[in-house]
Amino acid sequence: MISPDLIIFAIRTGLRLGEAGRRAYIDRTAERPLILPLPNVALSVTVSTARDWFNRDGRQYLDPERFPRLARLHEVVDDLDEQQRVNYLQLYEELYDVEQARRRGDAVGKVSLDPADYVRLMQVREFAADNTQRPSTLQRIVGALVDAGVDYFSSVPGAIPSEERRHGRVIIGIVRAMESIPFHELSVDERTISRIASRLLKAGLDTLAEQPEIVASDHNVQRLVEQAAEGLSRDLSKAWEASDGRFARQQMLVDWAELVFSSMLSAAGRRVVEEPAKYLGIDKVTHGRLIKVVGTTMIELASGDGRLSLDRLVSRQGLEKLVEGTLLVVSEHPQLAGPAGQEALGAVIRSLARTLANKGVIEQDDQARAYFRRDLLPDVARLVLQKTNRNFELIWPDLESRPERHLLAIAAKRILTALSAEPPQGSRWTLRFTGPQALALVDAALNEMANNPQWLIEAAKREDRYLAAAVEATLKILRKKADSRLGPETALHILASAVRAVAMRLSFVEKSPNGEPMVAAVVEAVIATIFREHEAIDAAWQLVRDEAVRGLIDLALKRFATSRMRSNDLAVLTETIEKHVRDLLDGSPLDMKRLDWAMQNALEEEST
Amino acid sequence: MKRPVLIQILLALIILTCTAGCDSTRLLREAQEAFNQGAEIENRARLGISGDPASLSTLPPPKGDPTTYYEIALARLEQADDASLKRDGLWVHKRTLLALTHWKLGNHEQARETARQTNADAHRHPREASILKAIPALVQIDNAIEMTQRDEAAPLNAIEDELVGTPYGAISILEEAREIAPGHAIQVYLIQSRLSAYLALARARERYGTASRFNDSEITEVRDSLTLLQELLNRFGATTADAEQITTLWGRALGVSH
């Protein structure tokens, strides 16, 4: 049994240079791995290297019938010009790999070594793996915690941990978490567990040092640390086992867990202090479950899809938002705390991350291709999760069987994909949206959707083609018919109005005679008229003002929504707008009230 | 209330005594850290490795000139107090790191002297004892490379003596170093150092335009070393793919299949 008090004592004495703590510190110093550099010889390939190999191990490749080019080069190997030298070395490298693969009885594989793996292999510890002098698991964990504690506190002048202070609570929380983990059931080695424990300790101390108000005088924070650390250590150990020995992956997992732990303490700290029963549970069954679910979801996010570079998608601040959003939705919907719910949460966030990254919506591995900055993902995920609280069952209709089918997430992905797409060839309007602008549209669109149960029911049948179709078609019209006088804020307003119009009447997504949804046809009627080349400068001056454009769009959509929404109505509406613009060219002022009245009358006449 | 004077004096003495000890330990740790960073840069460059090993790490991978890191390591080691490190059983660690640092900074004589003057208990400190034993070999390999690269290369037999001479050639010394810690992860490093010696030998013979870079017995030894390297890599935690890839990089540079 590890005593937290003893560890605090060891760190304290380590700091005060008492013998017990100091000894642990010294032992850890002796044990530290050394990275050993090799002698100063380059692992490059020369013509002589290749020549000797072809003369001996690769002789079969000199057959002039099978490899005539190589045979010719090899014949004049001492007199190769620059280009021939390059070709000869290239052939050598390729055929060397072929020969190695043949000897292994394996397929030819490109030599691409993971840098982290090589660095690790050149790290040498003092004790060998089978050395009996190695301390036990618990000793190593204690040693690691003391080591991390002394390292930490020695860099914070004047800070000495005590059981009663916030540092002490973190240490006690971590130690208790370690105590409750059944090491014998895990196949990860003790060094790994020690490493995880010490990294979590440092992350916890750092986070609470940054936000001391969280733990001013609350014992529940100790429980939060304990629950979060225990859950993360278990999840991480499992993910570690599944990492297939890839050091880079393991490194990523530990780094990610540290970030998650910090984010959980920051994001959950205040809530736990305010509502401990809700977030920490009130009995043995619910104790800490909420916190652990969030941790598990975040770890699975990292371990579930090796292709995602999470660090490039999410910053520390972004992760806090993600944790907070997840915590909120789980606290409101306890069914998410079960295994299926956890899986569903992870599936939704992963699918968001994957879509945004793969479609080049946000930065992933190719910044030139990226459009929005990183950290859009946590913002979008938080919006999606927060808005899930209302109409939960409608938004997430197949939680268990198809967890990724979260209607708001699907809609958000399609909107962001549309907004980030390159303007098509020949577009007149080529301005792009910023991340915050795109987020504002997603927010507005998801609000409309989440607050309209009927829309959700319809969307569930058609994978939300309505919302996406409205946004995509309207954006297409803007690209085609507007020009650089249309600012992105006004364009966003138009898109949001289109979404609102669809929310008001579903018929807006029915096809118009030109094959586009009605909503886009109405927008086209207005935009095509406004952004035409007008000879009268005064008329153009009045028309393309942001306020006028927004007013005309809103008016046209409002009036059309009150009509029977047939193609005749669309023709009448277009004609009325055209006529108003002709009046404007003749010198009349832009008069929204008169236009509104004219539209109303024309549509009523058409209906009779 | 004021503490009695005697207690105050005792406290001050304890703090003073301990501070000296802990400062030296901390200096050694800082030296270890700096050395590791320099070595990491070198190792990446050696295999032409680029990329970020710790993609989520708050600490970016070290960049720049490894010499700077080695100089920092040397400065820290020179500051560390031998007496307190001896008392704490860390003196051997300091001396090993000092020898390595001198070697990397090109202070070859100091590296050899440091290693020669340090007795490490192979049972208690297998890693340190092996490294100290290997230091002259590492120095000789670098020396052989430098002799080859001179405008007017040193005589081939002098370079060959540095590398494959008996019993003072680098390869013989590395064999002795390997015998100190059988079954220890240091073997991976020592075998790669041995392959470095053969590579240095190949480069020297290329410079002299010899018909073949290795004779038959050398070919056999290189082949065996490659096979052993792959086994050791597997044994000490490399994945099968990584072990094959590392071995292939060495084999390809040496022009020997295994």
mmCIF file of N, CA and C in Angstrom, chain A residues 17 22-23 25-26 29-30 32-44 46 48-49 51-53 56-57 92 96-97 100 103-104 111-113 115-122 124-126 128 133 147 151 246 251-252 255-256 311, chain B residues 18-19 22 25 29 32-33 35-36 39 43 46-47 49 53 55-57 88 93 103-104 123 125-128 141-142 145 183-184 186 189 192 199 203 206 211-214 219 223 237 242 244-246 248 250-253 255-258:
data_model
loop_
_atom_site.group_PDB
_atom_site.id
_atom_site.type_symbol
_atom_site.label_atom_id
_atom_site.label_comp_id
_atom_site.label_asym_id
_atom_site.label_seq_id
_atom_site.Cartn_x
_atom_site.Cartn_y
_atom_site.Cartn_z
ATOM 1 N N LEU A 17 16.087 18.159 1.692
ATOM 2 C CA LEU A 17 17.306 17.377 1.589
ATOM 3 C C LEU A 17 17.481 16.428 2.758
ATOM 4 N N ARG A 22 16.031 12.443 -0.549
ATOM 5 C CA ARG A 22 17.249 12.710 -1.307
ATOM 6 C C ARG A 22 17.763 11.431 -1.974
ATOM 7 N N ARG A 23 17.657 10.341 -1.232
ATOM 8 C CA ARG A 23 18.127 9.065 -1.767
ATOM 9 C C ARG A 23 17.319 8.668 -3.016
ATOM 10 N N TYR A 25 15.789 10.639 -4.954
ATOM 11 C CA TYR A 25 16.173 11.582 -6.010
ATOM 12 C C TYR A 25 17.487 11.135 -6.668
ATOM 13 N N ILE A 26 18.409 10.746 -5.850
ATOM 14 C CA ILE A 26 19.717 10.308 -6.359
ATOM 15 C C ILE A 26 19.567 9.026 -7.182
ATOM 16 N N THR A 29 18.317 9.696 -10.469
ATOM 17 C CA THR A 29 19.344 10.322 -11.321
ATOM 18 C C THR A 29 20.246 9.249 -11.923
ATOM 19 N N ALA A 30 20.617 8.291 -11.074
ATOM 20 C CA ALA A 30 21.497 7.216 -11.558
ATOM 21 C C ALA A 30 20.808 6.389 -12.637
ATOM 22 N N ARG A 32 18.583 7.373 -14.815
ATOM 23 C CA ARG A 32 18.096 8.089 -16.012
ATOM 24 C C ARG A 32 18.740 7.531 -17.281
ATOM 25 N N PRO A 33 17.945 7.415 -18.337
ATOM 26 C CA PRO A 33 18.520 6.877 -19.569
ATOM 27 C C PRO A 33 19.455 7.869 -20.242
ATOM 28 N N LEU A 34 20.441 7.329 -20.922
ATOM 29 C CA LEU A 34 21.342 8.162 -21.725
ATOM 30 C C LEU A 34 21.075 7.870 -23.190
ATOM 31 N N ILE A 35 21.015 8.909 -23.984
ATOM 32 C CA ILE A 35 20.945 8.697 -25.429
ATOM 33 C C ILE A 35 22.387 8.702 -25.919
ATOM 34 N N LEU A 36 22.773 7.625 -26.566
ATOM 35 C CA LEU A 36 24.180 7.513 -26.958
ATOM 36 C C LEU A 36 24.365 7.813 -28.442
ATOM 37 N N PRO A 37 25.228 8.752 -28.741
ATOM 38 C CA PRO A 37 25.479 9.082 -30.146
ATOM 39 C C PRO A 37 26.500 8.121 -30.748
ATOM 40 N N LEU A 38 26.402 7.922 -32.033
ATOM 41 C CA LEU A 38 27.345 7.020 -32.708
ATOM 42 C C LEU A 38 28.584 7.781 -33.159
ATOM 43 N N PRO A 39 29.639 7.072 -33.485
ATOM 44 C CA PRO A 39 30.810 7.746 -34.057
ATOM 45 C C PRO A 39 30.425 8.518 -35.323
ATOM 46 N N ASN A 40 31.355 9.380 -35.704
ATOM 47 C CA ASN A 40 31.011 10.393 -36.691
ATOM 48 C C ASN A 40 31.052 9.891 -38.139
ATOM 49 N N VAL A 41 30.370 8.803 -38.415
ATOM 50 C CA VAL A 41 30.411 8.257 -39.768
ATOM 51 C C VAL A 41 29.006 8.300 -40.381
ATOM 52 N N ALA A 42 28.954 8.741 -41.634
ATOM 53 C CA ALA A 42 27.644 8.903 -42.282
ATOM 54 C C ALA A 42 27.178 7.583 -42.874
ATOM 55 N N LEU A 43 25.879 7.331 -42.729
ATOM 56 C CA LEU A 43 25.321 6.083 -43.272
ATOM 57 C C LEU A 43 24.914 6.274 -44.734
ATOM 58 N N SER A 44 25.784 6.892 -45.478
ATOM 59 C CA SER A 44 25.444 7.146 -46.880
ATOM 60 C C SER A 44 25.984 6.008 -47.752
ATOM 61 N N THR A 46 27.993 4.864 -51.300
ATOM 62 C CA THR A 46 28.932 5.340 -52.325
ATOM 63 C C THR A 46 28.949 4.363 -53.502
ATOM 64 N N SER A 48 31.497 2.779 -54.559
ATOM 65 C CA SER A 48 32.255 1.585 -54.161
ATOM 66 C C SER A 48 31.385 0.612 -53.373
ATOM 67 N N THR A 49 30.530 1.161 -52.507
ATOM 68 C CA THR A 49 29.625 0.300 -51.731
ATOM 69 C C THR A 49 28.784 -0.534 -52.691
ATOM 70 N N ARG A 51 29.249 -1.071 -55.935
ATOM 71 C CA ARG A 51 30.070 -1.945 -56.790
ATOM 72 C C ARG A 51 30.408 -3.245 -56.062
ATOM 73 N N ASP A 52 30.875 -3.129 -54.815
ATOM 74 C CA ASP A 52 31.254 -4.334 -54.062
ATOM 75 C C ASP A 52 30.062 -5.250 -53.837
ATOM 76 N N TRP A 53 28.907 -4.633 -53.588
ATOM 77 C CA TRP A 53 27.722 -5.460 -53.328
ATOM 78 C C TRP A 53 27.312 -6.212 -54.587
ATOM 79 N N ARG A 56 29.363 -9.142 -55.184
ATOM 80 C CA ARG A 56 29.296 -10.274 -54.259
ATOM 81 C C ARG A 56 27.830 -10.675 -54.006
ATOM 82 N N ASP A 57 27.162 -10.006 -53.072
ATOM 83 C CA ASP A 57 25.812 -10.436 -52.682
ATOM 84 C C ASP A 57 24.768 -10.194 -53.774
ATOM 85 N N TYR A 92 21.120 0.427 -57.048
ATOM 86 C CA TYR A 92 21.673 -0.316 -55.909
ATOM 87 C C TYR A 92 20.682 -0.299 -54.734
ATOM 88 N N TYR A 96 19.041 -3.611 -53.451
ATOM 89 C CA TYR A 96 19.444 -4.061 -52.111
ATOM 90 C C TYR A 96 18.190 -4.422 -51.307
ATOM 91 N N ASP A 97 17.177 -3.516 -51.368
ATOM 92 C CA ASP A 97 15.934 -3.781 -50.642
ATOM 93 C C ASP A 97 15.240 -5.037 -51.174
ATOM 94 N N GLN A 100 17.091 -8.006 -49.811
ATOM 95 C CA GLN A 100 16.799 -8.209 -48.390
ATOM 96 C C GLN A 100 15.429 -8.848 -48.220
ATOM 97 N N ARG A 103 15.536 -12.438 -49.137
ATOM 98 C CA ARG A 103 16.171 -13.271 -48.103
ATOM 99 C C ARG A 103 15.243 -13.474 -46.903
ATOM 100 N N ARG A 104 14.420 -12.468 -46.635
ATOM 101 C CA ARG A 104 13.475 -12.602 -45.521
ATOM 102 C C ARG A 104 12.252 -13.418 -45.932
ATOM 103 N N VAL A 111 12.181 1.620 -46.801
ATOM 104 C CA VAL A 111 12.807 1.848 -45.500
ATOM 105 C C VAL A 111 12.418 3.224 -44.994
ATOM 106 N N SER A 112 11.504 3.239 -44.057
ATOM 107 C CA SER A 112 11.122 4.534 -43.481
ATOM 108 C C SER A 112 10.998 4.331 -41.983
ATOM 109 N N LEU A 113 12.016 4.711 -41.292
ATOM 110 C CA LEU A 113 12.090 4.432 -39.865
ATOM 111 C C LEU A 113 11.436 5.549 -39.072
ATOM 112 N N PRO A 115 11.246 8.125 -36.413
ATOM 113 C CA PRO A 115 12.325 8.762 -35.665
ATOM 114 C C PRO A 115 12.258 8.472 -34.175
ATOM 115 N N ALA A 116 11.036 8.446 -33.654
ATOM 116 C CA ALA A 116 10.912 8.231 -32.211
ATOM 117 C C ALA A 116 11.405 6.845 -31.828
ATOM 118 N N ASP A 117 11.156 5.878 -32.704
ATOM 119 C CA ASP A 117 11.592 4.525 -32.401
ATOM 120 C C ASP A 117 13.115 4.456 -32.344
ATOM 121 N N TYR A 118 13.750 5.150 -33.274
ATOM 122 C CA TYR A 118 15.206 5.084 -33.271
ATOM 123 C C TYR A 118 15.777 5.792 -32.044
ATOM 124 N N VAL A 119 15.229 6.955 -31.731
ATOM 125 C CA VAL A 119 15.709 7.686 -30.545
ATOM 126 C C VAL A 119 15.560 6.812 -29.305
ATOM 127 N N ARG A 120 14.431 6.130 -29.217
ATOM 128 C CA ARG A 120 14.204 5.277 -28.051
ATOM 129 C C ARG A 120 15.225 4.157 -27.979
ATOM 130 N N LEU A 121 15.505 3.574 -29.141
ATOM 131 C CA LEU A 121 16.429 2.441 -29.126
ATOM 132 C C LEU A 121 17.850 2.856 -28.786
ATOM 133 N N MET A 122 18.139 4.118 -28.962
ATOM 134 C CA MET A 122 19.477 4.586 -28.607
ATOM 135 C C MET A 122 19.520 5.107 -27.169
ATOM 136 N N VAL A 124 19.740 4.262 -23.382
ATOM 137 C CA VAL A 124 20.168 3.096 -22.617
ATOM 138 C C VAL A 124 20.076 3.406 -21.130
ATOM 139 N N ARG A 125 19.357 2.555 -20.424
ATOM 140 C CA ARG A 125 19.247 2.715 -18.981
ATOM 141 C C ARG A 125 20.389 1.988 -18.278
ATOM 142 N N GLU A 126 20.517 2.316 -17.011
ATOM 143 C CA GLU A 126 21.602 1.689 -16.273
ATOM 144 C C GLU A 126 21.367 0.192 -16.108
ATOM 145 N N ALA A 128 19.689 -3.488 -16.943
ATOM 146 C CA ALA A 128 19.143 -4.264 -18.055
ATOM 147 C C ALA A 128 17.752 -4.759 -17.695
ATOM 148 N N GLN A 133 18.230 -6.216 -9.893
ATOM 149 C CA GLN A 133 18.310 -5.056 -9.008
ATOM 150 C C GLN A 133 17.173 -4.062 -9.238
ATOM 151 N N ASP A 147 10.393 11.638 -7.551
ATOM 152 C CA ASP A 147 11.265 12.283 -8.520
ATOM 153 C C ASP A 147 10.553 13.464 -9.180
ATOM 154 N N ASP A 151 11.420 17.387 -8.644
ATOM 155 C CA ASP A 151 11.701 18.198 -9.836
ATOM 156 C C ASP A 151 10.774 19.401 -9.886
ATOM 157 N N ARG A 246 4.577 0.518 -30.846
ATOM 158 C CA ARG A 246 5.056 1.683 -31.590
ATOM 159 C C ARG A 246 5.316 2.811 -30.610
ATOM 160 N N GLN A 251 4.151 7.518 -27.160
ATOM 161 C CA GLN A 251 4.532 8.871 -26.757
ATOM 162 C C GLN A 251 3.346 9.821 -26.948
ATOM 163 N N MET A 252 2.696 9.683 -28.099
ATOM 164 C CA MET A 252 1.554 10.528 -28.393
ATOM 165 C C MET A 252 0.460 10.304 -27.368
ATOM 166 N N ASP A 255 1.381 11.934 -24.003
ATOM 167 C CA ASP A 255 1.275 13.388 -24.121
ATOM 168 C C ASP A 255 -0.187 13.823 -24.162
ATOM 169 N N TRP A 256 -0.951 13.062 -24.909
ATOM 170 C CA TRP A 256 -2.372 13.391 -25.034
ATOM 171 C C TRP A 256 -3.064 13.230 -23.682
ATOM 172 N N ASP A 311 -2.837 16.708 -32.152
ATOM 173 C CA ASP A 311 -2.209 17.938 -31.686
ATOM 174 C C ASP A 311 -2.358 19.054 -32.700
ATOM 175 N N CYS B 18 23.223 19.937 2.755
ATOM 176 C CA CYS B 18 22.396 19.262 1.769
ATOM 177 C C CYS B 18 22.356 20.019 0.464
ATOM 178 N N THR B 19 22.410 21.314 0.531
ATOM 179 C CA THR B 19 22.330 22.092 -0.704
ATOM 180 C C THR B 19 23.486 21.760 -1.624
ATOM 181 N N CYS B 22 22.795 18.291 -3.189
ATOM 182 C CA CYS B 22 21.701 18.274 -4.148
ATOM 183 C C CYS B 22 22.024 19.104 -5.372
ATOM 184 N N THR B 25 23.877 16.904 -7.704
ATOM 185 C CA THR B 25 22.972 15.957 -8.372
ATOM 186 C C THR B 25 22.199 16.671 -9.469
ATOM 187 N N ARG B 29 22.102 15.993 -13.452
ATOM 188 C CA ARG B 29 20.854 15.806 -14.208
ATOM 189 C C ARG B 29 20.777 16.773 -15.381
ATOM 190 N N GLN B 32 23.036 15.487 -18.006
ATOM 191 C CA GLN B 32 22.425 14.342 -18.696
ATOM 192 C C GLN B 32 21.421 14.831 -19.729
ATOM 193 N N GLU B 33 20.616 15.780 -19.291
ATOM 194 C CA GLU B 33 19.574 16.319 -20.170
ATOM 195 C C GLU B 33 20.192 16.958 -21.420
ATOM 196 N N PHE B 35 23.204 16.526 -22.674
ATOM 197 C CA PHE B 35 23.899 15.535 -23.504
ATOM 198 C C PHE B 35 22.886 14.756 -24.355
ATOM 199 N N ASN B 36 21.800 14.347 -23.710
ATOM 200 C CA ASN B 36 20.779 13.585 -24.440
ATOM 201 C C ASN B 36 20.214 14.387 -25.611
ATOM 202 N N ALA B 39 22.762 14.389 -28.351
ATOM 203 C CA ALA B 39 22.850 13.057 -28.968
ATOM 204 C C ALA B 39 21.633 12.777 -29.833
ATOM 205 N N ASN B 43 21.831 11.653 -33.661
ATOM 206 C CA ASN B 43 21.310 10.365 -34.119
ATOM 207 C C ASN B 43 20.291 10.520 -35.236
ATOM 208 N N ARG B 46 22.228 11.334 -38.303
ATOM 209 C CA ARG B 46 23.018 10.190 -38.748
ATOM 210 C C ARG B 46 22.231 9.314 -39.713
ATOM 211 N N LEU B 47 20.955 9.063 -39.367
ATOM 212 C CA LEU B 47 20.164 8.194 -40.232
ATOM 213 C C LEU B 47 19.302 9.000 -41.191
ATOM 214 N N ILE B 49 17.104 11.097 -40.422
ATOM 215 C CA ILE B 49 15.738 11.079 -39.925
ATOM 216 C C ILE B 49 15.271 12.504 -39.725
ATOM 217 N N PRO B 53 9.261 13.485 -33.098
ATOM 218 C CA PRO B 53 8.942 12.241 -32.425
ATOM 219 C C PRO B 53 7.845 12.400 -31.385
ATOM 220 N N SER B 55 4.812 14.273 -31.063
ATOM 221 C CA SER B 55 3.947 15.215 -31.748
ATOM 222 C C SER B 55 3.092 16.042 -30.799
ATOM 223 N N LEU B 56 2.797 15.518 -29.654
ATOM 224 C CA LEU B 56 1.962 16.292 -28.733
ATOM 225 C C LEU B 56 2.771 16.863 -27.582
ATOM 226 N N SER B 57 4.036 16.632 -27.607
ATOM 227 C CA SER B 57 4.835 17.021 -26.459
ATOM 228 C C SER B 57 4.875 18.528 -26.312
ATOM 229 N N ASP B 88 27.330 10.081 -2.892
ATOM 230 C CA ASP B 88 25.995 9.630 -3.303
ATOM 231 C C ASP B 88 26.031 8.498 -4.326
ATOM 232 N N HIS B 93 28.754 7.906 -12.736
ATOM 233 C CA HIS B 93 27.854 8.434 -13.770
ATOM 234 C C HIS B 93 28.397 9.743 -14.323
ATOM 235 N N TRP B 103 34.613 13.217 -25.668
ATOM 236 C CA TRP B 103 34.701 12.546 -26.974
ATOM 237 C C TRP B 103 33.911 13.326 -28.029
ATOM 238 N N LYS B 104 32.681 13.686 -27.692
ATOM 239 C CA LYS B 104 31.854 14.357 -28.690
ATOM 240 C C LYS B 104 32.363 15.755 -28.997
ATOM 241 N N HIS B 123 29.157 -4.838 -12.068
ATOM 242 C CA HIS B 123 27.919 -5.429 -11.557
ATOM 243 C C HIS B 123 26.921 -4.347 -11.156
ATOM 244 N N HIS B 125 27.182 -1.043 -12.036
ATOM 245 C CA HIS B 125 26.976 -0.038 -13.088
ATOM 246 C C HIS B 125 27.354 -0.614 -14.449
ATOM 247 N N PRO B 126 26.577 -1.584 -14.932
ATOM 248 C CA PRO B 126 26.961 -2.231 -16.202
ATOM 249 C C PRO B 126 27.028 -1.267 -17.392
ATOM 250 N N ARG B 127 26.091 -0.360 -17.456
ATOM 251 C CA ARG B 127 26.088 0.576 -18.579
ATOM 252 C C ARG B 127 27.329 1.454 -18.545
ATOM 253 N N GLU B 128 27.599 2.020 -17.360
ATOM 254 C CA GLU B 128 28.717 2.955 -17.262
ATOM 255 C C GLU B 128 30.044 2.220 -17.529
ATOM 256 N N ILE B 141 37.598 5.431 -33.738
ATOM 257 C CA ILE B 141 36.776 5.424 -34.969
ATOM 258 C C ILE B 141 36.700 6.849 -35.524
ATOM 259 N N ASP B 142 36.416 7.807 -34.649
ATOM 260 C CA ASP B 142 36.363 9.206 -35.107
ATOM 261 C C ASP B 142 37.722 9.642 -35.643
ATOM 262 N N ILE B 145 38.298 8.286 -39.101
ATOM 263 C CA ILE B 145 37.525 9.039 -40.103
ATOM 264 C C ILE B 145 38.236 10.355 -40.410
ATOM 265 N N GLY B 183 23.770 -9.256 -22.232
ATOM 266 C CA GLY B 183 22.348 -9.233 -21.873
ATOM 267 C C GLY B 183 21.837 -7.845 -21.532
ATOM 268 N N HIS B 184 22.675 -6.828 -21.655
ATOM 269 C CA HIS B 184 22.260 -5.462 -21.343
ATOM 270 C C HIS B 184 21.934 -4.725 -22.635
ATOM 271 N N ILE B 186 22.826 -2.042 -23.643
ATOM 272 C CA ILE B 186 23.974 -1.331 -24.204
ATOM 273 C C ILE B 186 24.538 -2.077 -25.418
ATOM 274 N N TYR B 189 23.856 -0.566 -28.781
ATOM 275 C CA TYR B 189 24.735 0.565 -29.104
ATOM 276 C C TYR B 189 26.125 0.082 -29.516
ATOM 277 N N GLN B 192 26.268 -1.343 -32.985
ATOM 278 C CA GLN B 192 26.210 -0.291 -34.014
ATOM 279 C C GLN B 192 27.542 0.470 -34.080
ATOM 280 N N LEU B 199 32.383 0.640 -41.217
ATOM 281 C CA LEU B 199 32.048 1.654 -42.223
ATOM 282 C C LEU B 199 33.228 2.617 -42.397
ATOM 283 N N ARG B 203 35.355 3.344 -45.842
ATOM 284 C CA ARG B 203 35.608 4.685 -46.386
ATOM 285 C C ARG B 203 37.120 4.905 -46.613
ATOM 286 N N GLU B 206 38.186 2.970 -49.635
ATOM 287 C CA GLU B 206 37.685 3.648 -50.836
ATOM 288 C C GLU B 206 38.624 4.790 -51.215
ATOM 289 N N ALA B 211 40.766 -2.555 -54.378
ATOM 290 C CA ALA B 211 39.851 -3.291 -55.259
ATOM 291 C C ALA B 211 38.555 -3.661 -54.558
ATOM 292 N N SER B 212 38.673 -4.077 -53.302
ATOM 293 C CA SER B 212 37.464 -4.426 -52.553
ATOM 294 C C SER B 212 37.607 -3.848 -51.153
ATOM 295 N N ARG B 213 36.504 -3.399 -50.600
ATOM 296 C CA ARG B 213 36.609 -2.691 -49.323
ATOM 297 C C ARG B 213 36.781 -3.644 -48.134
ATOM 298 N N PHE B 214 36.234 -4.835 -48.260
ATOM 299 C CA PHE B 214 36.352 -5.808 -47.174
ATOM 300 C C PHE B 214 36.928 -7.118 -47.704
ATOM 301 N N ILE B 219 33.918 -9.532 -44.289
ATOM 302 C CA ILE B 219 32.532 -9.652 -44.782
ATOM 303 C C ILE B 219 31.719 -10.518 -43.826
ATOM 304 N N ARG B 223 28.509 -9.358 -41.709
ATOM 305 C CA ARG B 223 27.232 -10.073 -41.865
ATOM 306 C C ARG B 223 26.729 -10.560 -40.505
ATOM 307 N N GLY B 237 13.230 -4.367 -27.530
ATOM 308 C CA GLY B 237 12.012 -3.563 -27.636
ATOM 309 C C GLY B 237 11.678 -3.000 -28.990
ATOM 310 N N ASP B 242 10.860 -2.264 -37.375
ATOM 311 C CA ASP B 242 11.920 -1.293 -37.076
ATOM 312 C C ASP B 242 13.291 -1.969 -37.060
ATOM 313 N N GLU B 244 14.224 -4.558 -38.687
ATOM 314 C CA GLU B 244 14.631 -4.821 -40.073
ATOM 315 C C GLU B 244 15.094 -3.544 -40.756
ATOM 316 N N GLN B 245 14.372 -2.475 -40.503
ATOM 317 C CA GLN B 245 14.712 -1.229 -41.182
ATOM 318 C C GLN B 245 16.064 -0.687 -40.725
ATOM 319 N N ILE B 246 16.304 -0.740 -39.428
ATOM 320 C CA ILE B 246 17.595 -0.243 -38.931
ATOM 321 C C ILE B 246 18.722 -1.097 -39.495
ATOM 322 N N THR B 248 18.681 -2.853 -42.187
ATOM 323 C CA THR B 248 18.810 -2.617 -43.629
ATOM 324 C C THR B 248 19.604 -1.337 -43.899
ATOM 325 N N TRP B 250 21.948 -0.034 -42.113
ATOM 326 C CA TRP B 250 23.368 -0.330 -41.895
ATOM 327 C C TRP B 250 23.923 -1.196 -43.027
ATOM 328 N N GLY B 251 23.180 -2.253 -43.353
ATOM 329 C CA GLY B 251 23.654 -3.189 -44.369
ATOM 330 C C GLY B 251 23.843 -2.496 -45.710
ATOM 331 N N ARG B 252 22.919 -1.640 -46.031
ATOM 332 C CA ARG B 252 22.987 -0.936 -47.315
ATOM 333 C C ARG B 252 24.199 -0.001 -47.348
ATOM 334 N N ALA B 253 24.433 0.696 -46.225
ATOM 335 C CA ALA B 253 25.592 1.605 -46.190
ATOM 336 C C ALA B 253 26.898 0.820 -46.279
ATOM 337 N N GLY B 255 27.127 -2.180 -47.733
ATOM 338 C CA GLY B 255 27.155 -2.977 -48.957
ATOM 339 C C GLY B 255 27.216 -4.456 -48.680
ATOM 340 N N VAL B 256 26.553 -4.889 -47.630
ATOM 341 C CA VAL B 256 26.574 -6.313 -47.263
ATOM 342 C C VAL B 256 25.148 -6.753 -46.938
ATOM 343 N N SER B 257 24.740 -7.844 -47.542
ATOM 344 C CA SER B 257 23.427 -8.414 -47.192
ATOM 345 C C SER B 257 23.609 -9.401 -46.055
ATOM 346 N N HIS B 258 22.520 -9.678 -45.380
ATOM 347 C CA HIS B 258 22.640 -10.664 -44.286
ATOM 348 C C HIS B 258 21.430 -11.557 -44.264
#
